[in-house]
mmCIF file of C-alpha atoms in Angstrom:
data_model
loop_
_atom_site.group_PDB
_atom_site.id
_atom_site.type_symbol
_atom_site.label_atom_id
_atom_site.label_comp_id
_atom_site.label_asym_id
_atom_site.label_seq_id
_atom_site.Cartn_x
_atom_site.Cartn_y
_atom_site.Cartn_z
ATOM 1 C CA MET A 1 21.456 12.111 16.449
ATOM 2 C CA ALA A 2 19.436 11.194 13.380
ATOM 3 C CA GLN A 3 15.628 11.011 13.591
ATOM 4 C CA GLN A 4 14.020 7.674 13.066
ATOM 5 C CA PRO A 5 12.448 7.239 9.649
ATOM 6 C CA PHE A 6 8.620 6.819 9.737
ATOM 7 C CA ILE A 7 7.344 3.892 7.732
ATOM 8 C CA LEU A 8 3.601 3.745 6.973
ATOM 9 C CA GLY A 9 2.075 0.274 6.367
ATOM 10 C CA ILE A 10 -1.181 0.268 4.390
ATOM 11 C CA VAL A 11 -3.428 -2.740 4.383
ATOM 12 C CA GLY A 12 -5.593 -2.651 1.180
ATOM 13 C CA SER A 13 -7.720 -5.645 2.206
ATOM 14 C CA PRO A 14 -11.127 -5.300 3.744
ATOM 15 C CA ARG A 15 -10.171 -8.298 5.862
ATOM 16 C CA LYS A 16 -8.230 -7.676 8.999
ATOM 17 C CA ASP A 17 -5.978 -10.534 10.203
ATOM 18 C CA GLY A 18 -5.786 -11.958 6.710
ATOM 19 C CA ARG A 19 -2.763 -12.635 4.549
ATOM 20 C CA THR A 20 -2.355 -9.068 3.322
ATOM 21 C CA ASP A 21 -2.301 -7.870 6.963
ATOM 22 C CA GLU A 22 0.213 -10.560 7.779
ATOM 23 C CA LEU A 23 2.572 -9.430 5.045
ATOM 24 C CA VAL A 24 2.288 -5.684 5.855
ATOM 25 C CA THR A 25 3.137 -6.666 9.506
ATOM 26 C CA ALA A 26 6.151 -8.677 8.412
ATOM 27 C CA ALA A 27 7.541 -5.714 6.394
ATOM 28 C CA LEU A 28 6.945 -3.270 9.248
ATOM 29 C CA GLU A 29 8.614 -5.723 11.731
ATOM 30 C CA GLY A 30 11.651 -5.571 9.410
ATOM 31 C CA ALA A 31 11.568 -1.821 9.452
ATOM 32 C CA ALA A 32 11.278 -1.602 13.226
ATOM 33 C CA ALA A 33 14.179 -4.053 13.620
ATOM 34 C CA ASN A 34 16.211 -1.466 11.797
ATOM 35 C CA ASP A 35 15.249 1.347 14.073
ATOM 36 C CA ALA A 36 12.288 2.791 12.099
ATOM 37 C CA ARG A 37 9.059 4.072 13.634
ATOM 38 C CA THR A 38 6.109 2.231 12.038
ATOM 39 C CA GLN A 39 2.399 2.552 11.832
ATOM 40 C CA LYS A 40 -0.087 0.195 10.135
ATOM 41 C CA ILE A 41 -3.434 1.417 8.882
ATOM 42 C CA TYR A 42 -6.322 -0.455 7.369
ATOM 43 C CA LEU A 43 -8.060 1.221 4.517
ATOM 44 C CA VAL A 44 -11.333 -0.360 5.509
ATOM 45 C CA ASP A 45 -11.360 1.872 8.596
ATOM 46 C CA TYR A 46 -11.592 4.966 6.487
ATOM 47 C CA ASP A 47 -14.287 6.376 4.243
ATOM 48 C CA VAL A 48 -12.363 5.632 1.020
ATOM 49 C CA ARG A 49 -14.724 6.267 -1.836
ATOM 50 C CA PRO A 50 -14.325 5.875 -5.609
ATOM 51 C CA PHE A 51 -13.652 8.954 -7.590
ATOM 52 C CA THR A 52 -16.474 9.493 -10.001
ATOM 53 C CA GLY A 53 -14.841 11.947 -12.308
ATOM 54 C CA SER A 54 -17.072 14.845 -11.256
ATOM 55 C CA GLY A 55 -14.980 18.081 -11.276
ATOM 56 C CA GLY A 56 -12.011 16.504 -13.185
ATOM 57 C CA SER A 57 -8.856 14.937 -11.824
ATOM 58 C CA ALA A 58 -8.085 17.991 -9.672
ATOM 59 C CA GLU A 59 -11.172 17.123 -7.563
ATOM 60 C CA ALA A 60 -10.147 13.472 -7.039
ATOM 61 C CA HIS A 61 -8.134 14.403 -3.945
ATOM 62 C CA THR A 62 -11.128 15.824 -2.132
ATOM 63 C CA VAL A 63 -12.657 12.298 -2.043
ATOM 64 C CA CYS A 64 -9.852 10.691 0.083
ATOM 65 C CA PRO A 65 -10.013 11.366 3.809
ATOM 66 C CA ALA A 66 -7.550 14.142 4.584
ATOM 67 C CA GLU A 67 -6.074 12.016 7.421
ATOM 68 C CA LEU A 68 -4.916 9.367 4.964
ATOM 69 C CA SER A 69 -3.334 11.919 2.616
ATOM 70 C CA ASP A 70 -1.592 13.612 5.696
ATOM 71 C CA MET A 71 -0.149 10.199 6.858
ATOM 72 C CA CYS A 72 1.101 9.392 3.420
ATOM 73 C CA GLU A 73 2.758 12.804 3.080
ATOM 74 C CA ALA A 74 4.405 12.528 6.498
ATOM 75 C CA ALA A 75 5.820 9.057 5.941
ATOM 76 C CA ASP A 76 9.411 8.655 4.909
ATOM 77 C CA ALA A 77 8.470 5.347 3.173
ATOM 78 C CA ILE A 78 5.307 3.501 2.302
ATOM 79 C CA VAL A 79 4.528 -0.230 2.414
ATOM 80 C CA LEU A 80 1.366 -0.964 0.413
ATOM 81 C CA GLY A 81 -0.212 -4.508 0.365
ATOM 82 C CA ALA A 82 -3.323 -5.461 -1.635
ATOM 83 C CA PRO A 83 -5.269 -8.603 -2.204
ATOM 84 C CA VAL A 84 -5.977 -9.594 -5.803
ATOM 85 C CA TYR A 85 -9.641 -10.129 -6.765
ATOM 86 C CA PHE A 86 -10.441 -11.303 -10.339
ATOM 87 C CA GLY A 87 -7.049 -10.465 -11.809
ATOM 88 C CA ASP A 88 -6.166 -7.147 -10.231
ATOM 89 C CA ILE A 89 -5.934 -5.328 -6.828
ATOM 90 C CA SER A 90 -8.948 -4.827 -4.699
ATOM 91 C CA GLY A 91 -11.306 -1.987 -5.504
ATOM 92 C CA LEU A 92 -10.623 -0.483 -1.996
ATOM 93 C CA THR A 93 -6.928 -0.204 -2.731
ATOM 94 C CA LYS A 94 -7.557 1.143 -6.220
ATOM 95 C CA ASP A 95 -9.949 3.817 -4.897
ATOM 96 C CA PHE A 96 -7.364 4.838 -2.360
ATOM 97 C CA MET A 97 -4.626 5.115 -5.019
ATOM 98 C CA ASP A 98 -6.966 7.108 -7.279
ATOM 99 C CA THR A 99 -7.857 9.651 -4.629
ATOM 100 C CA VAL A 100 -5.058 10.038 -2.008
ATOM 101 C CA ARG A 101 -3.154 13.317 -2.123
ATOM 102 C CA ILE A 102 0.622 12.835 -2.197
ATOM 103 C CA GLY A 103 2.690 15.608 -3.534
ATOM 104 C CA ASN A 104 5.786 15.209 -5.588
ATOM 105 C CA SER A 105 7.289 12.375 -3.457
ATOM 106 C CA ASN A 106 10.697 13.024 -5.042
ATOM 107 C CA GLY A 107 11.923 9.392 -4.577
ATOM 108 C CA LYS A 108 10.170 8.397 -1.438
ATOM 109 C CA PRO A 109 10.828 4.582 -1.006
ATOM 110 C CA ALA A 110 7.760 2.539 -1.539
ATOM 111 C CA LEU A 111 7.432 -1.246 -1.246
ATOM 112 C CA GLY A 112 4.343 -3.064 -2.588
ATOM 113 C CA PHE A 113 2.992 -6.473 -2.878
ATOM 114 C CA ALA A 114 -0.125 -8.159 -4.125
ATOM 115 C CA ILE A 115 -1.367 -11.407 -2.867
ATOM 116 C CA ALA A 116 -3.607 -13.742 -4.896
ATOM 117 C CA GLY A 117 -5.354 -16.752 -3.373
ATOM 118 C CA GLY A 118 -6.345 -19.931 -5.205
ATOM 119 C CA SER A 119 -4.311 -20.417 -8.286
ATOM 120 C CA GLY A 120 -2.285 -17.234 -7.770
ATOM 121 C CA LYS A 121 -3.455 -15.857 -11.190
ATOM 122 C CA GLY A 122 -3.518 -12.129 -11.232
ATOM 123 C CA LEU A 123 -0.752 -11.477 -8.744
ATOM 124 C CA ILE A 124 1.661 -10.121 -11.486
ATOM 125 C CA SER A 125 -1.067 -7.714 -12.704
ATOM 126 C CA GLY A 126 -1.702 -6.627 -9.112
ATOM 127 C CA VAL A 127 1.939 -5.822 -8.482
ATOM 128 C CA GLN A 128 2.103 -3.970 -11.784
ATOM 129 C CA SER A 129 -0.914 -1.801 -10.785
ATOM 130 C CA ILE A 130 0.821 -0.871 -7.428
ATOM 131 C CA TYR A 131 4.246 -0.193 -9.104
ATOM 132 C CA HIS A 132 2.660 1.784 -11.819
ATOM 133 C CA TRP A 133 1.069 3.969 -9.219
ATOM 134 C CA PHE A 134 4.395 4.331 -7.443
ATOM 135 C CA TYR A 135 5.903 5.370 -10.656
ATOM 136 C CA HIS A 136 3.334 8.057 -11.344
ATOM 137 C CA ARG A 137 3.602 9.474 -7.783
ATOM 138 C CA GLN A 138 7.376 9.729 -8.255
ATOM 139 C CA MET A 139 8.180 7.233 -5.545
ATOM 140 C CA ARG A 140 11.228 5.016 -5.548
ATOM 141 C CA ALA A 141 9.804 1.603 -5.888
ATOM 142 C CA VAL A 142 11.688 -1.310 -4.250
ATOM 143 C CA ASP A 143 11.341 -5.053 -4.193
ATOM 144 C CA PRO A 144 8.043 -5.737 -6.053
ATOM 145 C CA THR A 145 6.623 -8.848 -4.384
ATOM 146 C CA PRO A 146 4.021 -10.999 -6.016
ATOM 147 C CA VAL A 147 2.596 -13.443 -3.463
ATOM 148 C CA SER A 148 0.416 -16.508 -3.590
ATOM 149 C CA ARG A 149 -0.195 -19.447 -1.260
ATOM 150 C CA PHE A 150 2.698 -21.186 -3.000
ATOM 151 C CA ASN A 151 5.319 -18.698 -1.917
ATOM 152 C CA MET A 152 3.683 -17.074 1.212
ATOM 153 C CA GLU A 153 6.347 -18.230 3.707
ATOM 154 C CA ALA A 154 9.221 -17.060 1.540
ATOM 155 C CA ALA A 155 7.480 -13.726 0.732
ATOM 156 C CA SER A 156 6.835 -13.089 4.427
ATOM 157 C CA ALA A 157 10.534 -13.763 5.248
ATOM 158 C CA SER A 158 11.718 -11.576 2.313
ATOM 159 C CA LEU A 159 9.461 -8.705 3.390
ATOM 160 C CA ARG A 160 10.640 -8.940 6.930
#
């Protein structure tokens, strides 16, 4: 009997119960409906700090809480959602991406989305930032999803 895949959902918004949380939940519900084990985490619950460059890039991974790195390593796939602030993903999400330790992912599936409020400006650059990170971490990026208030319902259904 095959083991259930483990899907880790990461909410990159400092606001719990917001739109980013709602969309990560939708993606995890879809995964659970297909017999995956899921877990959702909120970056705001961890001491995610910016990398200051001290010690070079090899030291960046010492900044991220080891628990976050361990969960990302253990996951068979990752869902990452981030709000867009002033044209790109939140600083919290960027700090996480800059410091988390994920070894050669060798094609680990990764689904990302960025959600921009208001006019929706910046959602494409937000998705690009996330998928650029997936590329450099050697993940297999699937279904980039730019979201605004104008397509929230359709995006939620698609992620599910």
